[in-house]
CSV table of C-alpha atoms and ligand atoms in Angstrom, one decimal:
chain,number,residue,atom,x,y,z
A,1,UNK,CA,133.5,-76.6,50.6
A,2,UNK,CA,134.5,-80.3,50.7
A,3,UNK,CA,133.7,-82.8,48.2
A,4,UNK,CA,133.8,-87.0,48.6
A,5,UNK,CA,134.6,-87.8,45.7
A,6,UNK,CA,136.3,-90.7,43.6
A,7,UNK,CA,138.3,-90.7,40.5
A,8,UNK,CA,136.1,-92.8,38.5
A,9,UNK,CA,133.0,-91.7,39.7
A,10,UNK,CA,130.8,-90.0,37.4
A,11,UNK,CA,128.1,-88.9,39.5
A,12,UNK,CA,131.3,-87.0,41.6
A,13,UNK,CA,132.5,-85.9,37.9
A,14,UNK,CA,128.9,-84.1,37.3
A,15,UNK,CA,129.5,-82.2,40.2
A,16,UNK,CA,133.5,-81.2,39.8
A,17,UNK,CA,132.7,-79.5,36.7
A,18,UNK,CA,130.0,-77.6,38.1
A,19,UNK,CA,132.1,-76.4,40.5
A,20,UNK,CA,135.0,-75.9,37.9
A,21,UNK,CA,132.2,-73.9,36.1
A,22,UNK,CA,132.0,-71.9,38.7
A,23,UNK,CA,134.8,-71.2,39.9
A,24,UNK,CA,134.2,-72.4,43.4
A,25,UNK,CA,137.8,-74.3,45.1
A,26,UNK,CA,136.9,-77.3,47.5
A,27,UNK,CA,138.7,-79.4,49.2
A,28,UNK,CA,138.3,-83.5,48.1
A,29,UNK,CA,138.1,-86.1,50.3
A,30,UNK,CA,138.7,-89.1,48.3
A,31,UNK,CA,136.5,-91.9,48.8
A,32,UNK,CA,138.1,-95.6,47.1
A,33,UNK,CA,135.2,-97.3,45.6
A,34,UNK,CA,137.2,-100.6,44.3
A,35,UNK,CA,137.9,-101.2,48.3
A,36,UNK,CA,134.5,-100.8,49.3
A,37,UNK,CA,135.3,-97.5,51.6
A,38,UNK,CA,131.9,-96.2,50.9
A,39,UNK,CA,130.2,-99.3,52.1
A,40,UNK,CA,132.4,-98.4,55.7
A,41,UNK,CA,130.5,-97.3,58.9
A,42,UNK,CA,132.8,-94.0,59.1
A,43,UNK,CA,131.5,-93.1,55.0
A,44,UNK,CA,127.8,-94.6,56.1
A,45,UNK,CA,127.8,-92.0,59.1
A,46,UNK,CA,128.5,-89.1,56.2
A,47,UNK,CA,126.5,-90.1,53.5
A,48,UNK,CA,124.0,-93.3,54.3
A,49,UNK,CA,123.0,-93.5,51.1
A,50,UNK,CA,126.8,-95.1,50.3
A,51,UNK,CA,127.3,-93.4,47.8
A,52,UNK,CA,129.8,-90.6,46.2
A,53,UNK,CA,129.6,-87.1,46.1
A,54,UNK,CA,128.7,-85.7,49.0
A,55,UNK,CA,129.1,-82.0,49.0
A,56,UNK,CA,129.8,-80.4,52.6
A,57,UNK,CA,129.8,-76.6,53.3
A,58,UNK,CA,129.7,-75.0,56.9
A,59,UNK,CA,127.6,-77.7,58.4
A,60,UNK,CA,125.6,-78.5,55.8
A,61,UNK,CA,125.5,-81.8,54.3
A,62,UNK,CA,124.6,-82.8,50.6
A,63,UNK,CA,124.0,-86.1,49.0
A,64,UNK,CA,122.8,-87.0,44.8
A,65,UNK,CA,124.9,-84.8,42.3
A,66,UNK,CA,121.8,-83.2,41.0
A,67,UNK,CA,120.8,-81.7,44.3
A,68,UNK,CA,124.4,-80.6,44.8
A,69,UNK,CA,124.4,-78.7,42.0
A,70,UNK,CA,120.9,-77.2,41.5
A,71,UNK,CA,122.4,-76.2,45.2
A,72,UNK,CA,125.3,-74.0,43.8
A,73,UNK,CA,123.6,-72.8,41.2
A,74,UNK,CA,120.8,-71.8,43.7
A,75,UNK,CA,123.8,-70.3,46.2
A,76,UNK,CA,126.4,-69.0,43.0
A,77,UNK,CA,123.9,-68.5,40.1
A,78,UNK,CA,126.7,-66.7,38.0
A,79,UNK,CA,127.6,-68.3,35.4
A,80,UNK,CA,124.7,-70.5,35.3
A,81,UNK,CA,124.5,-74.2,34.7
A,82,UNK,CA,120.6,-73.9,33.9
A,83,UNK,CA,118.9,-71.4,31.0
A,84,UNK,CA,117.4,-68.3,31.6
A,85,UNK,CA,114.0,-69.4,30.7
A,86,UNK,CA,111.6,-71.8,32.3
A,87,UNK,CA,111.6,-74.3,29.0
A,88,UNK,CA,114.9,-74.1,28.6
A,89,UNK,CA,115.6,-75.2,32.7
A,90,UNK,CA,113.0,-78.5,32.3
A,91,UNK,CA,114.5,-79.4,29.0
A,92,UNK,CA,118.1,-79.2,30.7
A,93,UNK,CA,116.7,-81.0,33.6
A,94,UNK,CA,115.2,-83.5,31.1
A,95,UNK,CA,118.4,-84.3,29.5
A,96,UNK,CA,120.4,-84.4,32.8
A,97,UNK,CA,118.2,-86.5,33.9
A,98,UNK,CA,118.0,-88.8,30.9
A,99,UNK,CA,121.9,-89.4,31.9
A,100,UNK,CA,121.4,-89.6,35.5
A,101,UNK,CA,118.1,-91.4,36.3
A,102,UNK,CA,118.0,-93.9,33.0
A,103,UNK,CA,121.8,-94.3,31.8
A,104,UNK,CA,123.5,-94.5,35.0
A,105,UNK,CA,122.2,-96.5,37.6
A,106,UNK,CA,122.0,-99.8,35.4
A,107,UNK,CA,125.8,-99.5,34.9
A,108,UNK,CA,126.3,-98.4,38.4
A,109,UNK,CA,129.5,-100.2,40.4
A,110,UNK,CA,127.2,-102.2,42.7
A,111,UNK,CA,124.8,-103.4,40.1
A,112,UNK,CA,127.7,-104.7,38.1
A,113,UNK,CA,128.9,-107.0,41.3
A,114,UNK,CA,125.8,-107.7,41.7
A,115,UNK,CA,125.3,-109.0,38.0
A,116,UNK,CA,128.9,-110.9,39.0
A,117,UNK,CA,128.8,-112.1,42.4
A,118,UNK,CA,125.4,-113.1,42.7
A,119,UNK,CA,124.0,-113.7,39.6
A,120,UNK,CA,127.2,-115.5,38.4
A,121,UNK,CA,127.7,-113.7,34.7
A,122,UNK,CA,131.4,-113.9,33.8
A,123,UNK,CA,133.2,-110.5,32.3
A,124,UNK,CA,131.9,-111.2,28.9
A,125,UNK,CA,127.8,-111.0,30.2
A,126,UNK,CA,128.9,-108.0,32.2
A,127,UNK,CA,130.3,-106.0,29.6
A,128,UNK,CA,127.8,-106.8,27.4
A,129,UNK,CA,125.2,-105.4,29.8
A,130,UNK,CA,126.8,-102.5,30.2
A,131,UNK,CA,127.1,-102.1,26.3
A,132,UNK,CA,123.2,-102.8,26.1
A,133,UNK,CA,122.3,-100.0,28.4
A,134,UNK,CA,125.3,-97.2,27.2
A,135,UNK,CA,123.5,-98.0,23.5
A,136,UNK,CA,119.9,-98.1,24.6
A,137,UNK,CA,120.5,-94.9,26.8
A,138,UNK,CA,122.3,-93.0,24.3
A,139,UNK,CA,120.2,-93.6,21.5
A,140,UNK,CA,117.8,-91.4,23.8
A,141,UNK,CA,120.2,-88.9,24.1
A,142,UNK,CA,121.3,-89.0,20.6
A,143,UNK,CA,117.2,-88.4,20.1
A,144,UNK,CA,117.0,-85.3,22.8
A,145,UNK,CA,120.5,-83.6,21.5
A,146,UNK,CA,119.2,-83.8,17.8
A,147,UNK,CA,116.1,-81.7,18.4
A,148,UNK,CA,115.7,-78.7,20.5
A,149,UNK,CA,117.7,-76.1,21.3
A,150,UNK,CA,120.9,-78.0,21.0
A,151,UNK,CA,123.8,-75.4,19.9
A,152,UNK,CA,127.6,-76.1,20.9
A,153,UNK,CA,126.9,-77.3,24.0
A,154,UNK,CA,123.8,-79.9,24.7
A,155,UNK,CA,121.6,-76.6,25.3
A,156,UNK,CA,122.3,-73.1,23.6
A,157,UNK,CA,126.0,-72.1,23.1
A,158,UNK,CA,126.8,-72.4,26.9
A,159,UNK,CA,127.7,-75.6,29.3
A,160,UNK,CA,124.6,-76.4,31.3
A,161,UNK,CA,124.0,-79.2,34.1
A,162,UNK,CA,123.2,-81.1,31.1
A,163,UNK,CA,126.5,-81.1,29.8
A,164,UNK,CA,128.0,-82.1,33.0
A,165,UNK,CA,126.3,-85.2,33.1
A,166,UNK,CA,126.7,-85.6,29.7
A,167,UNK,CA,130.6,-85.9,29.8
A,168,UNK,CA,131.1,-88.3,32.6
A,169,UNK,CA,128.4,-91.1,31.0
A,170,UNK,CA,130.7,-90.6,27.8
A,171,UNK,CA,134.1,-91.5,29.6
A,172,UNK,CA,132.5,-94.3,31.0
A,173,UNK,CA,131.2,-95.5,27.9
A,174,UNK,CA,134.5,-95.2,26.4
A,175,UNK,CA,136.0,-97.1,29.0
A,176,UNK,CA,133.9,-99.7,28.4
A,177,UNK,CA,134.8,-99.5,24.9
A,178,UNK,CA,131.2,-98.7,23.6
A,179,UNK,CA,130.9,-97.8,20.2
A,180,UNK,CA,130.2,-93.6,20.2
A,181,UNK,CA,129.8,-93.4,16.3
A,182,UNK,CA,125.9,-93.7,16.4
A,183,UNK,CA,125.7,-90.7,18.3
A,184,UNK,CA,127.6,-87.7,16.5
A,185,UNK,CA,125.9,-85.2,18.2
A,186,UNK,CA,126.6,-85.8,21.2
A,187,UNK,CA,129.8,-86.6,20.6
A,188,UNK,CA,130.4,-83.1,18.9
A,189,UNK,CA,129.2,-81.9,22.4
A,190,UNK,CA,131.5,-84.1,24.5
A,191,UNK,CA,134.4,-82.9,21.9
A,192,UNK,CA,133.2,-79.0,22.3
A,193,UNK,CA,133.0,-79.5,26.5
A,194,UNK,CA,136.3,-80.7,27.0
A,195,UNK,CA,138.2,-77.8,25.4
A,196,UNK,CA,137.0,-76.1,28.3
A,197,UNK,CA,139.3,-76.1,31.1
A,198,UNK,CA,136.3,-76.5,33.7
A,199,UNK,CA,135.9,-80.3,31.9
A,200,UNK,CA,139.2,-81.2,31.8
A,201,UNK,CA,140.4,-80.6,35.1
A,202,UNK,CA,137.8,-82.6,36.3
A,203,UNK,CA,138.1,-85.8,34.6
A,204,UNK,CA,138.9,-89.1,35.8
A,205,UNK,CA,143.4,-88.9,35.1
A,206,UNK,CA,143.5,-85.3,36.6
A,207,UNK,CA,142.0,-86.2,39.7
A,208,UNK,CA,144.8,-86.7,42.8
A,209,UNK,CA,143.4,-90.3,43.9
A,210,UNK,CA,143.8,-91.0,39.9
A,211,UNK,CA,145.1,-94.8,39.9
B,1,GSH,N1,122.2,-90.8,41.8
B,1,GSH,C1,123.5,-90.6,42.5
B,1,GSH,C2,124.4,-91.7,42.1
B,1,GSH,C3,125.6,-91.8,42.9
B,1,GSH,C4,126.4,-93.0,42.6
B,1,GSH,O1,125.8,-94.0,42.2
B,1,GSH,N2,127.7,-93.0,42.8
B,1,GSH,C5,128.5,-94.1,42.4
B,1,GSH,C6,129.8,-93.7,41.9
B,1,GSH,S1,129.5,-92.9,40.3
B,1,GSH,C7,128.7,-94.9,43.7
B,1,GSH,O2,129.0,-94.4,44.7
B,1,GSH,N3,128.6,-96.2,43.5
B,1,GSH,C8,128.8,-97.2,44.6
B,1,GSH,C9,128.1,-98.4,44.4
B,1,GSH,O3,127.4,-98.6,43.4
B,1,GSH,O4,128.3,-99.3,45.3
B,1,GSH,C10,124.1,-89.3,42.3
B,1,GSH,O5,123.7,-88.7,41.3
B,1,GSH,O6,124.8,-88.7,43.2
Protein backbone atom coordinates (compact mmCIF):
# COMPACT_ATOMS: atom_id res chain seq x y z
CA UNK A 1 0.00 0.00 0.00
CA UNK A 2 1.27 3.49 -0.87
CA UNK A 3 -0.03 6.70 0.38
CA UNK A 4 0.54 10.51 -1.18
CA UNK A 5 0.41 12.21 1.55
CA UNK A 6 1.50 15.61 3.13
CA UNK A 7 2.38 16.59 6.66
CA UNK A 8 -0.19 19.18 6.94
CA UNK A 9 -2.76 17.71 5.12
CA UNK A 10 -5.80 16.71 6.90
CA UNK A 11 -7.74 15.01 4.43
CA UNK A 12 -4.17 12.59 4.24
CA UNK A 13 -4.36 12.74 8.20
CA UNK A 14 -8.12 11.16 8.04
CA UNK A 15 -6.73 8.43 6.19
CA UNK A 16 -3.26 7.72 8.27
CA UNK A 17 -5.28 6.96 11.25
CA UNK A 18 -7.51 4.72 9.54
CA UNK A 19 -4.81 2.86 8.47
CA UNK A 20 -3.03 3.23 11.96
CA UNK A 21 -6.41 1.83 13.14
CA UNK A 22 -5.91 -0.86 11.36
CA UNK A 23 -2.99 -1.91 11.47
CA UNK A 24 -2.17 -1.78 7.80
CA UNK A 25 1.87 -0.42 7.00
CA UNK A 26 2.19 1.68 3.70
CA UNK A 27 4.62 3.14 2.23
CA UNK A 28 4.24 7.38 1.88
CA UNK A 29 5.06 9.20 -0.90
CA UNK A 30 5.21 12.69 0.27
CA UNK A 31 3.63 15.18 -1.77
CA UNK A 32 4.86 19.25 -0.81
CA UNK A 33 1.79 21.31 -0.93
CA UNK A 34 3.52 24.81 -0.01
CA UNK A 35 5.61 24.23 -3.49
CA UNK A 36 2.78 23.47 -5.40
CA UNK A 37 4.03 19.69 -6.28
CA UNK A 38 0.45 18.57 -6.44
CA UNK A 39 -0.48 21.20 -9.09
CA UNK A 40 2.79 19.29 -11.19
CA UNK A 41 1.95 17.18 -14.43
CA UNK A 42 3.85 14.01 -12.86
CA UNK A 43 1.20 14.39 -9.36
CA UNK A 44 -1.72 15.41 -12.14
CA UNK A 45 -1.02 12.09 -14.11
CA UNK A 46 -1.58 10.20 -10.34
CA UNK A 47 -4.29 11.94 -9.00
CA UNK A 48 -6.06 14.71 -11.54
CA UNK A 49 -8.08 15.80 -9.02
CA UNK A 50 -4.65 17.66 -7.41
CA UNK A 51 -5.16 16.79 -4.53
CA UNK A 52 -3.70 14.68 -1.47
CA UNK A 53 -4.18 11.36 -0.39
CA UNK A 54 -4.19 9.07 -2.94
CA UNK A 55 -4.20 5.58 -1.72
CA UNK A 56 -2.41 2.97 -4.17
CA UNK A 57 -2.57 -0.83 -3.72
CA UNK A 58 -1.55 -3.43 -6.56
CA UNK A 59 -2.78 -1.34 -9.40
CA UNK A 60 -5.43 0.17 -8.02
CA UNK A 61 -5.73 3.78 -7.63
CA UNK A 62 -7.79 5.82 -4.97
CA UNK A 63 -8.56 9.42 -4.66
CA UNK A 64 -11.03 11.56 -1.63
CA UNK A 65 -10.09 10.26 1.90
CA UNK A 66 -13.62 9.07 2.51
CA UNK A 67 -13.57 6.60 -0.36
CA UNK A 68 -10.16 5.47 0.75
CA UNK A 69 -11.26 4.53 3.83
CA UNK A 70 -14.82 3.22 3.45
CA UNK A 71 -12.29 1.13 0.90
CA UNK A 72 -10.27 -0.52 3.81
CA UNK A 73 -12.87 -0.91 5.95
CA UNK A 74 -14.75 -2.65 2.99
CA UNK A 75 -11.16 -4.75 2.20
CA UNK A 76 -10.01 -5.01 6.38
CA UNK A 77 -13.42 -4.62 8.24
CA UNK A 78 -11.59 -5.69 11.61
CA UNK A 79 -11.50 -3.38 13.81
CA UNK A 80 -14.06 -1.33 12.24
CA UNK A 81 -14.13 2.39 11.57
CA UNK A 82 -18.02 2.33 11.00
CA UNK A 83 -20.86 0.78 13.68
CA UNK A 84 -22.36 -2.35 13.53
CA UNK A 85 -25.75 -1.05 12.79
CA UNK A 86 -27.19 0.70 9.89
CA UNK A 87 -28.14 4.07 12.10
CA UNK A 88 -25.18 4.06 13.64
CA UNK A 89 -23.02 3.89 9.95
CA UNK A 90 -25.31 7.08 8.44
CA UNK A 91 -24.95 8.97 11.65
CA UNK A 92 -21.01 8.31 11.43
CA UNK A 93 -21.11 9.10 7.88
CA UNK A 94 -23.17 12.28 8.89
CA UNK A 95 -20.59 13.55 11.15
CA UNK A 96 -17.61 12.65 8.97
CA UNK A 97 -19.12 14.32 6.54
CA UNK A 98 -20.06 17.38 8.50
CA UNK A 99 -16.03 17.72 8.87
CA UNK A 100 -15.25 16.75 5.37
CA UNK A 101 -17.91 18.25 3.04
CA UNK A 102 -18.87 21.58 5.17
CA UNK A 103 -15.73 22.38 7.44
CA UNK A 104 -13.01 21.65 5.13
CA UNK A 105 -13.16 22.82 1.85
CA UNK A 106 -13.74 26.57 2.80
CA UNK A 107 -10.45 26.49 4.67
CA UNK A 108 -8.84 24.42 2.07
CA UNK A 109 -4.99 25.57 0.82
CA UNK A 110 -6.21 26.69 -2.56
CA UNK A 111 -9.18 28.62 -1.45
CA UNK A 112 -7.05 30.51 1.01
CA UNK A 113 -4.65 31.73 -2.15
CA UNK A 114 -7.33 32.25 -3.74
CA UNK A 115 -8.91 34.60 -1.03
CA UNK A 116 -5.04 36.22 -1.15
CA UNK A 117 -3.82 36.29 -4.56
CA UNK A 118 -6.85 37.14 -6.32
CA UNK A 119 -9.14 38.62 -4.28
CA UNK A 120 -6.36 40.75 -2.51
CA UNK A 121 -7.34 40.12 1.38
CA UNK A 122 -4.18 40.59 3.50
CA UNK A 123 -3.33 37.87 6.37
CA UNK A 124 -5.67 39.58 8.81
CA UNK A 125 -9.05 38.93 6.22
CA UNK A 126 -7.64 35.47 5.69
CA UNK A 127 -7.42 34.35 9.06
CA UNK A 128 -10.36 35.75 9.90
CA UNK A 129 -12.16 33.62 7.29
CA UNK A 130 -10.79 30.79 8.33
CA UNK A 131 -11.85 31.54 11.99
CA UNK A 132 -15.53 32.30 10.59
CA UNK A 133 -15.87 28.90 9.03
CA UNK A 134 -13.76 26.64 11.96
CA UNK A 135 -16.56 28.48 14.45
CA UNK A 136 -19.61 28.23 12.13
CA UNK A 137 -18.62 24.53 11.31
CA UNK A 138 -17.90 23.41 14.72
CA UNK A 139 -20.81 24.88 16.29
CA UNK A 140 -22.44 22.00 14.00
CA UNK A 141 -20.35 19.58 15.34
CA UNK A 142 -20.53 20.72 18.78
CA UNK A 143 -24.53 20.25 17.93
CA UNK A 144 -24.11 16.53 16.37
CA UNK A 145 -21.49 15.26 19.25
CA UNK A 146 -23.91 16.61 22.08
CA UNK A 147 -26.79 14.36 21.02
CA UNK A 148 -26.79 10.92 19.87
CA UNK A 149 -24.85 8.19 20.62
CA UNK A 150 -21.73 10.15 21.44
CA UNK A 151 -19.67 8.04 24.23
CA UNK A 152 -15.74 8.41 24.49
CA UNK A 153 -15.21 8.66 21.05
CA UNK A 154 -17.58 10.83 18.61
CA UNK A 155 -19.79 7.45 18.27
CA UNK A 156 -20.00 4.67 21.03
CA UNK A 157 -16.92 3.90 23.11
CA UNK A 158 -14.73 3.03 19.88
CA UNK A 159 -12.80 5.40 17.21
CA UNK A 160 -14.97 5.52 14.05
CA UNK A 161 -14.27 7.39 10.53
CA UNK A 162 -15.89 10.11 12.37
CA UNK A 163 -13.23 10.50 14.69
CA UNK A 164 -10.65 10.53 12.13
CA UNK A 165 -11.92 13.39 10.51
CA UNK A 166 -12.64 14.85 13.62
CA UNK A 167 -8.94 15.14 14.73
CA UNK A 168 -7.27 16.52 11.76
CA UNK A 169 -10.14 19.64 11.43
CA UNK A 170 -9.10 20.21 15.25
CA UNK A 171 -5.23 20.52 14.55
CA UNK A 172 -5.94 22.81 12.04
CA UNK A 173 -8.18 24.84 13.93
CA UNK A 174 -5.62 25.03 16.53
CA UNK A 175 -3.10 26.06 14.17
CA UNK A 176 -5.01 28.70 13.26
CA UNK A 177 -5.41 29.64 16.71
CA UNK A 178 -9.31 29.18 16.82
CA UNK A 179 -10.83 29.38 20.03
CA UNK A 180 -11.91 25.41 20.99
CA UNK A 181 -13.61 26.38 24.36
CA UNK A 182 -17.22 26.56 22.84
CA UNK A 183 -17.01 23.09 21.88
CA UNK A 184 -16.16 20.84 25.05
CA UNK A 185 -17.41 17.91 23.62
CA UNK A 186 -15.66 17.57 20.99
CA UNK A 187 -12.79 18.57 22.43
CA UNK A 188 -13.14 15.77 25.25
CA UNK A 189 -13.20 13.58 22.03
CA UNK A 190 -10.13 14.99 20.31
CA UNK A 191 -8.38 14.68 24.01
CA UNK A 192 -9.74 10.79 24.34
CA UNK A 193 -8.41 10.09 20.42
CA UNK A 194 -5.10 11.12 20.79
CA UNK A 195 -4.09 8.79 23.74
CA UNK A 196 -4.41 6.37 21.23
CA UNK A 197 -1.27 5.48 19.51
CA UNK A 198 -3.21 5.06 15.98
CA UNK A 199 -3.84 9.25 16.34
CA UNK A 200 -0.66 10.16 17.37
CA UNK A 201 1.50 8.60 15.01
CA UNK A 202 -0.35 10.10 12.53
CA UNK A 203 -0.30 13.65 13.22
CA UNK A 204 1.11 16.49 11.47
CA UNK A 205 5.06 16.55 13.77
CA UNK A 206 5.37 12.67 13.42
CA UNK A 207 5.08 12.58 9.87
CA UNK A 208 8.84 12.13 8.02
CA UNK A 209 8.23 15.20 5.52
CA UNK A 210 7.29 17.07 9.00
CA UNK A 211 8.89 20.79 8.31
N1 LIG B 1 -12.22 16.03 -0.28
C1 LIG B 1 -10.83 15.71 -0.45
C2 LIG B 1 -10.02 16.87 0.00
C3 LIG B 1 -8.57 16.70 -0.37
C4 LIG B 1 -7.84 18.00 -0.16
O1 LIG B 1 -8.43 19.08 -0.27
N2 LIG B 1 -6.56 17.91 0.18
C5 LIG B 1 -5.84 19.12 0.42
C6 LIG B 1 -4.85 18.92 1.53
S1 LIG B 1 -5.73 18.59 3.03
C7 LIG B 1 -5.12 19.53 -0.84
O2 LIG B 1 -4.59 18.69 -1.54
N3 LIG B 1 -5.18 20.82 -1.12
C8 LIG B 1 -4.52 21.37 -2.25
C9 LIG B 1 -5.12 22.66 -2.68
O3 LIG B 1 -6.09 23.11 -2.09
O4 LIG B 1 -4.58 23.20 -3.64
C10 LIG B 1 -10.49 14.46 0.38
O5 LIG B 1 -11.19 14.22 1.35
O6 LIG B 1 -9.54 13.74 0.02
Amino acid sequence: MKLYTAFRSSAAFRVRIALNLKGLAYEPAFVHLGRGEHRKPEYAAINPQALVPTFEEEGLRLVQSIAIIEYLEEMHPSTPLLPGDAPGRARVRSISLLVACEIHPLNNLRVLQHLKRALGQNDDQVNGWYRHWIADGFQKVEAELARGATGRFCHGDAPTMADCCLVPQVFNAQRYRCDMSPYPTAMRVFAECMKLDAFDRAQPSRQPDAE
